[in-house]
PDB file of C-alpha atoms and ligand atoms in Angstrom:
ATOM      1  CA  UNK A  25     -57.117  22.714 -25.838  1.00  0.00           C
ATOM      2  CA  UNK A  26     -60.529  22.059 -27.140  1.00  0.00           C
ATOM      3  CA  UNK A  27     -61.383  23.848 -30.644  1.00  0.00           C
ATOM      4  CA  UNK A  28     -63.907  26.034 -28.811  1.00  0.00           C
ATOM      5  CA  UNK A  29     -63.216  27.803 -26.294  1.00  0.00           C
ATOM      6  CA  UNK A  30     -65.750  28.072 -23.236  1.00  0.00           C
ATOM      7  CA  UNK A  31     -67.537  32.287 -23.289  1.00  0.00           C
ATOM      8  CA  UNK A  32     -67.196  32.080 -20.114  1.00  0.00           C
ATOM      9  CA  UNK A  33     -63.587  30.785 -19.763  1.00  0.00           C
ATOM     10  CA  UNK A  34     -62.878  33.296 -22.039  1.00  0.00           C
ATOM     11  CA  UNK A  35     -63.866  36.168 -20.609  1.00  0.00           C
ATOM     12  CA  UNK A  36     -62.415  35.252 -17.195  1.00  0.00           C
ATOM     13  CA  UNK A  37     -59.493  34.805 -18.815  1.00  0.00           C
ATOM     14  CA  UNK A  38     -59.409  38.094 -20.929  1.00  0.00           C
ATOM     15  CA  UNK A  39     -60.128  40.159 -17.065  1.00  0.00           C
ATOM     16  CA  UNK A  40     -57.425  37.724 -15.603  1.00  0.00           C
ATOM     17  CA  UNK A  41     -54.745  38.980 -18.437  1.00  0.00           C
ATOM     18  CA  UNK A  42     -55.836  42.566 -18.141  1.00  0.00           C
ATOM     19  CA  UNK A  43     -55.203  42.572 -14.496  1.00  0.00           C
ATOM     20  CA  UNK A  44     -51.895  41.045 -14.789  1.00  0.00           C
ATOM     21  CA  UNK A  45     -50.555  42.894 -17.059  1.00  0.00           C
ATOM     22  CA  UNK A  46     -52.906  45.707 -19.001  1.00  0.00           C
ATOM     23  CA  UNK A  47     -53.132  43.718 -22.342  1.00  0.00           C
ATOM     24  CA  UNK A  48     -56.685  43.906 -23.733  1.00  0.00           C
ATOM     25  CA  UNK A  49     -58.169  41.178 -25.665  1.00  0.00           C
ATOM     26  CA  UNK A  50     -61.416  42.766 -27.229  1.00  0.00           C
ATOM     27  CA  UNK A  51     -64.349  40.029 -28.372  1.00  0.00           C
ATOM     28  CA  UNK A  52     -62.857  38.197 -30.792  1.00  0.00           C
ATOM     29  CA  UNK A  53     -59.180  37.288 -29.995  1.00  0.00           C
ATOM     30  CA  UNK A  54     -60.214  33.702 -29.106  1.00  0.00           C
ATOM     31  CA  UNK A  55     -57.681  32.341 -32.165  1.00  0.00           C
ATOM     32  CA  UNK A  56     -55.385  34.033 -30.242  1.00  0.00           C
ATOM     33  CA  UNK A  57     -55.082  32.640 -27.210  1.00  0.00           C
ATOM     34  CA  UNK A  58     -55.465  29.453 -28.424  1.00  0.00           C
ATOM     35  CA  UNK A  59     -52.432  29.584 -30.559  1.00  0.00           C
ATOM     36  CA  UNK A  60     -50.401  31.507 -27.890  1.00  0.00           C
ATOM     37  CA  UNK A  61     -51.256  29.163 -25.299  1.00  0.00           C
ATOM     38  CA  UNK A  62     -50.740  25.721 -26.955  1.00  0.00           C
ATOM     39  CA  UNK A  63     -47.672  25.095 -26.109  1.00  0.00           C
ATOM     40  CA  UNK A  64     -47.752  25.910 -22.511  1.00  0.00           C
ATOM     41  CA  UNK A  65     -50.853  24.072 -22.121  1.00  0.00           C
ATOM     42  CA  UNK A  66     -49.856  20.595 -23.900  1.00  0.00           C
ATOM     43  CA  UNK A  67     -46.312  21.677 -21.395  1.00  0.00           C
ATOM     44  CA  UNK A  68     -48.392  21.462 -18.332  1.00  0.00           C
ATOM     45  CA  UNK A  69     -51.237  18.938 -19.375  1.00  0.00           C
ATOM     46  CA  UNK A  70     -53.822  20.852 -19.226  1.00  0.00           C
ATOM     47  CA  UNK A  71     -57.183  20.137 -21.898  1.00  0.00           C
ATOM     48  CA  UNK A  72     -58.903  23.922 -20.987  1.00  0.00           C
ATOM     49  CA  UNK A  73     -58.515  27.723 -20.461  1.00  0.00           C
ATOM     50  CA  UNK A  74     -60.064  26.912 -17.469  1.00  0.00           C
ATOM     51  CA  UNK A  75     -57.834  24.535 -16.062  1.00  0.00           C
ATOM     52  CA  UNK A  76     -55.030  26.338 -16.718  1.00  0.00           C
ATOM     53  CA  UNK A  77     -56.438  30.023 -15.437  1.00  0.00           C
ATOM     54  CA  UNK A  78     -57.259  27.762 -11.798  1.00  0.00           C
ATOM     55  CA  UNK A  79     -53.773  26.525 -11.352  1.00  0.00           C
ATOM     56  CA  UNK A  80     -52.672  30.668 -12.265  1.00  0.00           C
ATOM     57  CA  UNK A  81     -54.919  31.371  -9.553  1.00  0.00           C
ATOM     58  CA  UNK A  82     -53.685  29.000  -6.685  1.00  0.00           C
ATOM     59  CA  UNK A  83     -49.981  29.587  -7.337  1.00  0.00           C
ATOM     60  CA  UNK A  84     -49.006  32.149  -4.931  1.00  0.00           C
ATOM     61  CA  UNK A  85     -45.721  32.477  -6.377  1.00  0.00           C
ATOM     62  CA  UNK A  86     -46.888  33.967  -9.410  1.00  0.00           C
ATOM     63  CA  UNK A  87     -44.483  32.117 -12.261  1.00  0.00           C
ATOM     64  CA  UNK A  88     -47.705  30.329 -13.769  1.00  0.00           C
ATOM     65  CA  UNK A  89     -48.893  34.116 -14.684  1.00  0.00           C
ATOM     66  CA  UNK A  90     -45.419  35.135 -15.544  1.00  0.00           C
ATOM     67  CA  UNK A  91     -45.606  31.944 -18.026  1.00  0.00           C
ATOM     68  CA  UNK A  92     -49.080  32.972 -19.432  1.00  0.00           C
ATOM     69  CA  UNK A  93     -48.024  36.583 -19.616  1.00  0.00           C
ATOM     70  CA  UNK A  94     -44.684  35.860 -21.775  1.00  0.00           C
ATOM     71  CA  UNK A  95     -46.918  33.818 -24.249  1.00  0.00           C
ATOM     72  CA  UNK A  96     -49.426  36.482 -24.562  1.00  0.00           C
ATOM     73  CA  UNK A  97     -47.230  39.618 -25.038  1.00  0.00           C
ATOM     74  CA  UNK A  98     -46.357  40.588 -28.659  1.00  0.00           C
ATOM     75  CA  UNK A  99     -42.590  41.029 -28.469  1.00  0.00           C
ATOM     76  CA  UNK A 100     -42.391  42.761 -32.371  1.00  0.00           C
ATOM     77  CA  UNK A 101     -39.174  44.923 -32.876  1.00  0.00           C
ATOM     78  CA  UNK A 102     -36.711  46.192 -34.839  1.00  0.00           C
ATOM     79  CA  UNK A 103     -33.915  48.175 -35.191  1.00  0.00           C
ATOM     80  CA  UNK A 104     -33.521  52.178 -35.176  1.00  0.00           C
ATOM     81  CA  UNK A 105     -37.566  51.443 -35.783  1.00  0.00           C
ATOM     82  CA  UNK A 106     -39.181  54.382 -37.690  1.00  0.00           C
ATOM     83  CA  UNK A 107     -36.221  56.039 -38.005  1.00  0.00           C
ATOM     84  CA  UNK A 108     -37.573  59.600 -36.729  1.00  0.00           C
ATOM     85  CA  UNK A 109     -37.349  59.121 -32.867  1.00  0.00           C
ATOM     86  CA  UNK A 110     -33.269  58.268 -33.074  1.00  0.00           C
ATOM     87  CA  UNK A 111     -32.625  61.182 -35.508  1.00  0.00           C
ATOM     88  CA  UNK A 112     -34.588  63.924 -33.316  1.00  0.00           C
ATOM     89  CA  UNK A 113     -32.567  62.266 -30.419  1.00  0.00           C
ATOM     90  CA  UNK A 114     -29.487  62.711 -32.021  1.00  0.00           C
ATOM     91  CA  UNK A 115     -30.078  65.854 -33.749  1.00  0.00           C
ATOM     92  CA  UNK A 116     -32.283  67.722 -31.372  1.00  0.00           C
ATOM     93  CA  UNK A 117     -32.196  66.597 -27.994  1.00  0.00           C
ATOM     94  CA  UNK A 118     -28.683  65.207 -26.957  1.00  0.00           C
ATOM     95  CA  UNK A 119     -27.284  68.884 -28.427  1.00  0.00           C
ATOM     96  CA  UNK A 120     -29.442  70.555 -26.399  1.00  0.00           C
ATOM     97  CA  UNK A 121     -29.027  67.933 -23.151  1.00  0.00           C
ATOM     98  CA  UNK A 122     -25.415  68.657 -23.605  1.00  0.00           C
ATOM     99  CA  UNK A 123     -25.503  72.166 -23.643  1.00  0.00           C
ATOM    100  CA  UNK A 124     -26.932  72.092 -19.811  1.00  0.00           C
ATOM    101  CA  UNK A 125     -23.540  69.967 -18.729  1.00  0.00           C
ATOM    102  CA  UNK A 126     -25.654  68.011 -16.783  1.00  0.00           C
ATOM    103  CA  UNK A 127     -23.980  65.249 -14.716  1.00  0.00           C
ATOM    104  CA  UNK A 128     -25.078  62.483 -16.285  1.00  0.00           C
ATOM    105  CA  UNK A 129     -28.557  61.564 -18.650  1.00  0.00           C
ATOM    106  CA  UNK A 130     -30.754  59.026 -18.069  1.00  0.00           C
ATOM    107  CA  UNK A 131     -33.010  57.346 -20.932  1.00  0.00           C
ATOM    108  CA  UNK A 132     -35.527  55.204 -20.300  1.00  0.00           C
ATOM    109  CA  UNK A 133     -36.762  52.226 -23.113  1.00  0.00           C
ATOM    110  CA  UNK A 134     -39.789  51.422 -21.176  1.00  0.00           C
ATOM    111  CA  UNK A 135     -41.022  48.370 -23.016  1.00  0.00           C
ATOM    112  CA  UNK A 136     -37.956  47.183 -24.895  1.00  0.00           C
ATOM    113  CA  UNK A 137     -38.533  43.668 -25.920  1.00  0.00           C
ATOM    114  CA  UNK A 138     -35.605  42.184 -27.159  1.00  0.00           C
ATOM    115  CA  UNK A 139     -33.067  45.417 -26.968  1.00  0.00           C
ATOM    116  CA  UNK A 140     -33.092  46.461 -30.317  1.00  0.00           C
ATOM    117  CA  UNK A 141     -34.752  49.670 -29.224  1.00  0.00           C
ATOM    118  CA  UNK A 142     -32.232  50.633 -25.639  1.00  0.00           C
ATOM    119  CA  UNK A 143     -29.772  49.469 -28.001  1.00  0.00           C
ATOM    120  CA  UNK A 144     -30.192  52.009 -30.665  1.00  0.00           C
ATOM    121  CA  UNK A 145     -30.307  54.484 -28.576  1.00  0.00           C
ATOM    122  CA  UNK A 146     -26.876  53.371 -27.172  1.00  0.00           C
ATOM    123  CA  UNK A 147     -25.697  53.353 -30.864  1.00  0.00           C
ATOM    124  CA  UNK A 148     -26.994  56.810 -31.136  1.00  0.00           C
ATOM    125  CA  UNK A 149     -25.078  57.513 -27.958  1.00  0.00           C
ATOM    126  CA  UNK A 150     -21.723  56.676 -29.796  1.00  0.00           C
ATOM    127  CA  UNK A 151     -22.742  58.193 -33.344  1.00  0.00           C
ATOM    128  CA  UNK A 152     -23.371  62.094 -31.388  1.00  0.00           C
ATOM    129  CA  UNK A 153     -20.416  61.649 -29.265  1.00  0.00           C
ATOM    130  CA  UNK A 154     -18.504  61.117 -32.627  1.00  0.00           C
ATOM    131  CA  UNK A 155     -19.964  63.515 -34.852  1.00  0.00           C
ATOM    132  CA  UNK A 156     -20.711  66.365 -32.243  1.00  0.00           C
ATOM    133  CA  UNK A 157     -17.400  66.589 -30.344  1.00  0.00           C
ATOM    134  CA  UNK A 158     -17.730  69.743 -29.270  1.00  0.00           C
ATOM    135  CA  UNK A 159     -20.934  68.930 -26.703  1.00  0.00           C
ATOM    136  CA  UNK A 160     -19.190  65.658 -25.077  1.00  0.00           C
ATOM    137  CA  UNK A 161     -22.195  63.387 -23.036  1.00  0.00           C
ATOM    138  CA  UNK A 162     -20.283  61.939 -20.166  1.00  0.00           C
ATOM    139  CA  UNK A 163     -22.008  59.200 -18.035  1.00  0.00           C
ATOM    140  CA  UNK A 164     -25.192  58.257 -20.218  1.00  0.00           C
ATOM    141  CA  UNK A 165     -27.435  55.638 -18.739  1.00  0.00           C
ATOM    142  CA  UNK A 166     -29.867  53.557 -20.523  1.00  0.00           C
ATOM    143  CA  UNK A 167     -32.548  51.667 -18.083  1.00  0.00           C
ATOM    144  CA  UNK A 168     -34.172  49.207 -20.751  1.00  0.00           C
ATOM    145  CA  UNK A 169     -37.366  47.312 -19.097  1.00  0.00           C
ATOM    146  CA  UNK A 170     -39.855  44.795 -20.098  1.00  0.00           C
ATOM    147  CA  UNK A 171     -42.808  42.792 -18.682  1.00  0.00           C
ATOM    148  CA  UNK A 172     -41.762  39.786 -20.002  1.00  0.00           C
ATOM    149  CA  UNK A 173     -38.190  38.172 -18.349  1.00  0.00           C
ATOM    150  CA  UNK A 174     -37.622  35.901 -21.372  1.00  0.00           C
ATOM    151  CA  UNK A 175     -37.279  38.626 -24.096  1.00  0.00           C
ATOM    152  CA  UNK A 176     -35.326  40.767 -21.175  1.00  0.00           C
ATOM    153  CA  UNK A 177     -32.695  37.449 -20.695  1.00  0.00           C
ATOM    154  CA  UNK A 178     -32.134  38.088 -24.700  1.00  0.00           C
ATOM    155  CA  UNK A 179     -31.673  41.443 -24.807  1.00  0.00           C
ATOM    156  CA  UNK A 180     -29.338  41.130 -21.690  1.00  0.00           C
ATOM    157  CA  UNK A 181     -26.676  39.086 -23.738  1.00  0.00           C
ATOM    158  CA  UNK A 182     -27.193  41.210 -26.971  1.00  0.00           C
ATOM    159  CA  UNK A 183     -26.977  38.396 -29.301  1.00  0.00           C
ATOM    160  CA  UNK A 184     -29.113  38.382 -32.782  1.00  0.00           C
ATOM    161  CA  UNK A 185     -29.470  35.806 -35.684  1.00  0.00           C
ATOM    162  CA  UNK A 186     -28.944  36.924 -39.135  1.00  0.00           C
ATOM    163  CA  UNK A 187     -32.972  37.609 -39.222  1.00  0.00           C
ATOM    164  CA  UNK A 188     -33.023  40.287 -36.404  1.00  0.00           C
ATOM    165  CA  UNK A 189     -29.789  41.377 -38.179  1.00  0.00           C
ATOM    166  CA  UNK A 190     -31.676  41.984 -41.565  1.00  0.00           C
ATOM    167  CA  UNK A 191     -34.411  44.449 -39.803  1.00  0.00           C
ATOM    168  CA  UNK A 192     -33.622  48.169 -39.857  1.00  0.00           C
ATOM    169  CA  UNK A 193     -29.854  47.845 -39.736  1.00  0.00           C
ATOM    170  CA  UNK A 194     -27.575  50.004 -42.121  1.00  0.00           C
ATOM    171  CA  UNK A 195     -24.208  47.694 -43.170  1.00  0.00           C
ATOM    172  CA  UNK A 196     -22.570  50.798 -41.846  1.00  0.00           C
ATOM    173  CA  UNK A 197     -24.473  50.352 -38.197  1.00  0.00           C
ATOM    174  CA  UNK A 198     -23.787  46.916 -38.759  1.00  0.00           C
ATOM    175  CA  UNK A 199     -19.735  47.276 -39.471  1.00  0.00           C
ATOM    176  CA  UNK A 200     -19.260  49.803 -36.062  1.00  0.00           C
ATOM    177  CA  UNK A 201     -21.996  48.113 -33.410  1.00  0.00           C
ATOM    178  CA  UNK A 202     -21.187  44.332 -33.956  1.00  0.00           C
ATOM    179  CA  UNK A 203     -19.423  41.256 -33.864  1.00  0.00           C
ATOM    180  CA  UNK A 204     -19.687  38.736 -35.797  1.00  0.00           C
ATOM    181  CA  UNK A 205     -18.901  35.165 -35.402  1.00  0.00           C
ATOM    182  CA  UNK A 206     -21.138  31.736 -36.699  1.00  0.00           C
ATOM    183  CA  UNK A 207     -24.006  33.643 -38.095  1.00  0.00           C
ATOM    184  CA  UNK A 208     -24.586  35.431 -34.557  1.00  0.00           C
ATOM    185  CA  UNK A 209     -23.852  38.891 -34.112  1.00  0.00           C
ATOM    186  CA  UNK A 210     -23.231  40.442 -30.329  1.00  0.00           C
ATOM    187  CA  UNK A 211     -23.715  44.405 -29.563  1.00  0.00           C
ATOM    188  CA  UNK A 212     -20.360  45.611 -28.810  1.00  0.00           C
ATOM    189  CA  UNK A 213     -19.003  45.934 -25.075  1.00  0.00           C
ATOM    190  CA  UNK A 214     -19.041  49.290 -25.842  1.00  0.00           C
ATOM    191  CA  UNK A 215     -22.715  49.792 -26.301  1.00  0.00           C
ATOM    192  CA  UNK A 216     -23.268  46.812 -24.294  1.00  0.00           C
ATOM    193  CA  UNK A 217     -22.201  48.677 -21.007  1.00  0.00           C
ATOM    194  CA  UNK A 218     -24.319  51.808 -21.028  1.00  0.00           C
ATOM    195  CA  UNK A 219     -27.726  49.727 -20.930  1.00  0.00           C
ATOM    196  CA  UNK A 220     -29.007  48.098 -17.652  1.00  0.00           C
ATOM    197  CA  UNK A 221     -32.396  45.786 -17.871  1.00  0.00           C
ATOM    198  CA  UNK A 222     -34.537  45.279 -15.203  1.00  0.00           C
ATOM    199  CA  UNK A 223     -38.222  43.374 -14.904  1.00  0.00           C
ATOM    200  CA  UNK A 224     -41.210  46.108 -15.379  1.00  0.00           C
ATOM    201  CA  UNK A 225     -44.724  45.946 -15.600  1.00  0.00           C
ATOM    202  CA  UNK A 226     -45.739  49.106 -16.751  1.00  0.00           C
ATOM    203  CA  UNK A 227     -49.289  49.468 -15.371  1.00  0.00           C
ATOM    204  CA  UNK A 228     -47.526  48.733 -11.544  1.00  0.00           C
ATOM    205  CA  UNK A 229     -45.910  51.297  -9.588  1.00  0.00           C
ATOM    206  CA  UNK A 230     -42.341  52.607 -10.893  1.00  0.00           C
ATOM    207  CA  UNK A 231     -40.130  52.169  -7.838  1.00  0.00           C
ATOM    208  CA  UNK A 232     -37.166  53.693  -7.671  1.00  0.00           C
ATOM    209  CA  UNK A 233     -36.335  54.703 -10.882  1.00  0.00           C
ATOM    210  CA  UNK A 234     -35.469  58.147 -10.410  1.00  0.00           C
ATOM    211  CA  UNK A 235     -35.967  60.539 -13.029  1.00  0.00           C
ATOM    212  CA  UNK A 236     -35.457  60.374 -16.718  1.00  0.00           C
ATOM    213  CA  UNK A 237     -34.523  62.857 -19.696  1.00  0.00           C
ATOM    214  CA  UNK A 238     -35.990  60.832 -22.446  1.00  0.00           C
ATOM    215  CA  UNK A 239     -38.736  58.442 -22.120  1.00  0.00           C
ATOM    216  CA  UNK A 240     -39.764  55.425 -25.544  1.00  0.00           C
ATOM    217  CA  UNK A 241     -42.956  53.701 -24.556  1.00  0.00           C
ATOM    218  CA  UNK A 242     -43.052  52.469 -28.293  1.00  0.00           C
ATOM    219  CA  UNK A 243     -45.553  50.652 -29.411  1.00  0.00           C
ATOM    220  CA  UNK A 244     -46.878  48.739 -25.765  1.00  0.00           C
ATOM    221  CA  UNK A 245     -49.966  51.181 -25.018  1.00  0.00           C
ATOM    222  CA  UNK A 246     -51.834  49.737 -27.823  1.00  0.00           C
ATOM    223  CA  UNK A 247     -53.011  46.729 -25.803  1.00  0.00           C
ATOM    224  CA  UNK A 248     -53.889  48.845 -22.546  1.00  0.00           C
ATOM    225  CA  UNK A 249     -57.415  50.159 -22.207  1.00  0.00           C
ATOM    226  CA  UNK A 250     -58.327  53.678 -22.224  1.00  0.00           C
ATOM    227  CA  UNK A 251     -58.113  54.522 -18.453  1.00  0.00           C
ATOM    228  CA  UNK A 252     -54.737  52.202 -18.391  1.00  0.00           C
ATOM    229  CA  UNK A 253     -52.970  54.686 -21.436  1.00  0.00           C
ATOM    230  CA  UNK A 254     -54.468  57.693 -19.111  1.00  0.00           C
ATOM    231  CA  UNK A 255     -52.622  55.916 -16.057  1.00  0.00           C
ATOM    232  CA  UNK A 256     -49.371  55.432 -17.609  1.00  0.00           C
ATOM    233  CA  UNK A 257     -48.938  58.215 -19.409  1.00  0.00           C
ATOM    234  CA  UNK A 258     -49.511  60.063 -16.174  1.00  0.00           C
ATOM    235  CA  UNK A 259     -46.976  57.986 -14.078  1.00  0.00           C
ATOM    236  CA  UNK A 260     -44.539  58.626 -17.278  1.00  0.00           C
ATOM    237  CA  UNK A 261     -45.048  62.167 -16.865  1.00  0.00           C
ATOM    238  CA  UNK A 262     -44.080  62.196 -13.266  1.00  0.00           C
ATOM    239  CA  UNK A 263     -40.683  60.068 -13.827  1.00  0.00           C
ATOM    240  CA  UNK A 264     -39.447  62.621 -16.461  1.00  0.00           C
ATOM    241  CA  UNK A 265     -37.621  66.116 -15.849  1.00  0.00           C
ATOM    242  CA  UNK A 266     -38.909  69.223 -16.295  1.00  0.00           C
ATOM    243  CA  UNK A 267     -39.072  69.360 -19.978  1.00  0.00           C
ATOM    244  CA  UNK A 268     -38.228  65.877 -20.772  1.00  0.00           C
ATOM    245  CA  UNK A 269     -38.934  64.334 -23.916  1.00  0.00           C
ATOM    246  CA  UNK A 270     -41.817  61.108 -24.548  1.00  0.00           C
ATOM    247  CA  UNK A 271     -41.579  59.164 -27.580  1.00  0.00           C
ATOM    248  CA  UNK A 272     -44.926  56.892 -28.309  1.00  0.00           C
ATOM    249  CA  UNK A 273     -45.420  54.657 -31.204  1.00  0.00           C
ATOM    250  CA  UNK A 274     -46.457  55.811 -34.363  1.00  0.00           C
ATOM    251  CA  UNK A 275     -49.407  55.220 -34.374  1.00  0.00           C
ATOM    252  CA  UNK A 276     -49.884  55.855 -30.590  1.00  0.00           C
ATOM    253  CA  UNK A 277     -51.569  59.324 -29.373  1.00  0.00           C
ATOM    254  CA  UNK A 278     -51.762  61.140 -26.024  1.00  0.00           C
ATOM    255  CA  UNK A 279     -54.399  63.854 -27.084  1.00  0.00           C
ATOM    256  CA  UNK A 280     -57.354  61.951 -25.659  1.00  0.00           C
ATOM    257  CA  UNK A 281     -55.342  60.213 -22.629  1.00  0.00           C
ATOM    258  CA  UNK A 282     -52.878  62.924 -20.853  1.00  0.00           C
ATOM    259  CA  UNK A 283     -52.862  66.591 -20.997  1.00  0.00           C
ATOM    260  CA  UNK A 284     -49.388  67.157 -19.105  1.00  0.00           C
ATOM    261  CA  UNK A 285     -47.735  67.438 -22.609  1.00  0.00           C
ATOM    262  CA  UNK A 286     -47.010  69.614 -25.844  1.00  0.00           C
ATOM    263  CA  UNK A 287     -46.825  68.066 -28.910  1.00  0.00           C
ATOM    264  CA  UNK A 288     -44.407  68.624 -32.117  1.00  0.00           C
ATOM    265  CA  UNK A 289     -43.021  66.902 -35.290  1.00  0.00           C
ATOM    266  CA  UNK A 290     -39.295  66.550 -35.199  1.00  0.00           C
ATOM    267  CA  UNK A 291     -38.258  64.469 -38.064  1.00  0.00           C
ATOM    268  CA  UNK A 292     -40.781  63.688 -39.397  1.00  0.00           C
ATOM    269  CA  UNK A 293     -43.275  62.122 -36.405  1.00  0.00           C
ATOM    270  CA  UNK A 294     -44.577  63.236 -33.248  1.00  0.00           C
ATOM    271  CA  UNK A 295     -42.736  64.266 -30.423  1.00  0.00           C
ATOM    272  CA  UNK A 296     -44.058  64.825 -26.439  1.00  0.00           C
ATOM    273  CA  UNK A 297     -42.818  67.116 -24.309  1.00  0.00           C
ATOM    274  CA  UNK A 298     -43.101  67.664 -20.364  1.00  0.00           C
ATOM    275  CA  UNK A 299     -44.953  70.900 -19.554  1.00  0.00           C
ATOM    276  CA  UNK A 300     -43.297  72.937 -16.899  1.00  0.00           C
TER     277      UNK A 300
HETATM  278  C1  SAM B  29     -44.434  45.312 -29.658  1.00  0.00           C
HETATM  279  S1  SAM B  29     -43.158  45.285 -28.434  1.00  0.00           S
HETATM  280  C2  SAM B  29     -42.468  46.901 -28.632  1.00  0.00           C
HETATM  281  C3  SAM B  29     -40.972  46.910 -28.473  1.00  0.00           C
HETATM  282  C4  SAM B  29     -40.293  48.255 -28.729  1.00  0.00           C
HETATM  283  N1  SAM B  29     -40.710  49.256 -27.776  1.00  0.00           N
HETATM  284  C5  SAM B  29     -40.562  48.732 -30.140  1.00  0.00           C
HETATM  285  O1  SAM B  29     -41.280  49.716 -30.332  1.00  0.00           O
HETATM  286  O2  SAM B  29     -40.043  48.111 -31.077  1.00  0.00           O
HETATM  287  C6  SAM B  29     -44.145  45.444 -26.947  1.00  0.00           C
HETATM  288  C7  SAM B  29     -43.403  45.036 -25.683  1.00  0.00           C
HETATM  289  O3  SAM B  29     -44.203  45.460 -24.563  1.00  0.00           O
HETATM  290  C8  SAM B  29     -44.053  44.504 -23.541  1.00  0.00           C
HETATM  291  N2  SAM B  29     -45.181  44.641 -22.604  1.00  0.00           N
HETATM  292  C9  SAM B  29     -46.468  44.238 -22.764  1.00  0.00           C
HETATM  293  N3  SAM B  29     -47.180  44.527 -21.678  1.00  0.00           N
HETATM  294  C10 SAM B  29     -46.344  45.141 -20.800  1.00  0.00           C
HETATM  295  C11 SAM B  29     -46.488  45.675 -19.491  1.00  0.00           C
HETATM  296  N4  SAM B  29     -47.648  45.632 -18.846  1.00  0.00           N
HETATM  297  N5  SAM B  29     -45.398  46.222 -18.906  1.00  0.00           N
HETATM  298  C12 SAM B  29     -44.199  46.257 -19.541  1.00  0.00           C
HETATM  299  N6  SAM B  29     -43.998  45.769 -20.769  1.00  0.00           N
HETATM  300  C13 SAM B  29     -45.062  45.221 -21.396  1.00  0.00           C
HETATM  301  C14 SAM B  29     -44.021  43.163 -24.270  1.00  0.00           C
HETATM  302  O4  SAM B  29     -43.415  42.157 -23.497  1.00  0.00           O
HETATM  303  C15 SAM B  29     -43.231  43.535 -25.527  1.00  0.00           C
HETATM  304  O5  SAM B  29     -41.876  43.212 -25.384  1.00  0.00           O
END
């Protein structure tokens, strides 16, 4: 690609990515796409933005976007991240989902990158059914979704190098959730079995999902514009339960976007809560 980029290839490409998939650029993310897109371009042959967005446009298939999309998502995760979300899971709302014997509870990691996050919660799963025996949770399910099908074909095998290994895990976690073998370490089956993945771009129609108990849209609405956030967090309301719990990123907010929930600190950050 050329060391400047085109204004106007630019900002057809920065509406192009927004429709596709919500992700904002703002004025000055031009270093960014360059970088992002270098490989795929020198891949394909192509010398400009522009040459690249045409053949996205004539592909009726779509797996040119998918491409551009999976190099332009962040993918930035780690394990149990923040902390305060899996201990006001554990501590505050599986105790009181298992006090309603429900037939089964469905948690939904709605932008999960590359598991750590529907994974944790599956840990979490294990560590309350252990220390709180006397609420079982029978039949947990964990739908874990993602835009991008690369980081969801990683997740899927639950497989980590001794980097991902070093973020957020204790050697306790670590000891109970894994196996180990040549400097790779797998989920157990255990864990393993309670997550399903599935290809989702949040700002498209949910289909079929049914409804959920828990909701963690961590750290995705950041990119999305204002009426996008407003959008989603509206469709999120509608695919939880009456009185179902919404966990954003920290430094996410729904005050300006969504009025549909009440907001508390559990744990030390903010928790969102269905209105009735
Ligand atoms: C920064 S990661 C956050 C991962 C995890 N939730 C966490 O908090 O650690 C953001 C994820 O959002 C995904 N993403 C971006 N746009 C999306 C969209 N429109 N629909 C679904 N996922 C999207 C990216 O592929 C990426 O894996």
């Amino acid at each position: 690609m050329s060391s400047e980029l085109n204004p106007h290839d630019y900002e057809a490409f920065s509406r192009y990515l927004k429709e596709a998939c919500g992700i904002v650029l703002g004025d000055n993310k031009q270093y960014l796409v360059q970088n992002r897109l270098h490989g795929l371009m020198k891949e394909l042959g192509k010398d400009s933005l522009r040459a690249l967005l045409d053949q996205a446009k004539r592909e009726p298939n779509g797996k040119l976007t998918q491409k551009i999309v999976d190099a332009m998502t962040t993918n930035e995760t780690l394990w149990f991240r923040d902390q305060y979300p899996f201990e006001a899971l554990k501590r505050m709302i599986l105790p009181e989902l298992a006090r309603q014997n429900l037939p089964r509870i469905k948690i939904w990691s709605a932008a999960c990158s590359y598991g750590q996050e529907p994974y944790s919660i599956g840990m979490i799963m294990e560590e309350y059914r252990r220390d709180y025996r006397r609420h079982p949770l029978n039949n947990v399910q964990i739908l874990a979704t993602d835009i991008s099908p690369t980081v969801l074909k990683h997740a899927q095998d639950g497989i980590y190098d001794s980097l991902s290994m070093g973020r957020g895990l204790s050697s306790d976690r670590r000891a109970e959730f894994f196996r180990e073998q040549d400097g790779k370490a797998q989920v157990v089956e255990q864990v393993r079995r309670m997550v399903s993945f599935r290809e989702i771009n949040l700002i498209k129609p949910y289909m079929n999902l049914g409804k959920f108990h828990v909701i963690f849209c961590r750290n995705v609405l950041i990119y999305f514009s204002n009426e996008q956030k407003q959008d989603i967090l509206n469709r999120l309301a509608d695919a939880l339960e009456p009185n179902g719990y919404l966990f954003l990123g920290g430094s996410e907010s729904i005050t300006r976007h969504c009025d549909r929930f009440t907001v508390s600190r559990a744990h030390g950050g903010m928790v969102f809560r269905l209105k009735v």
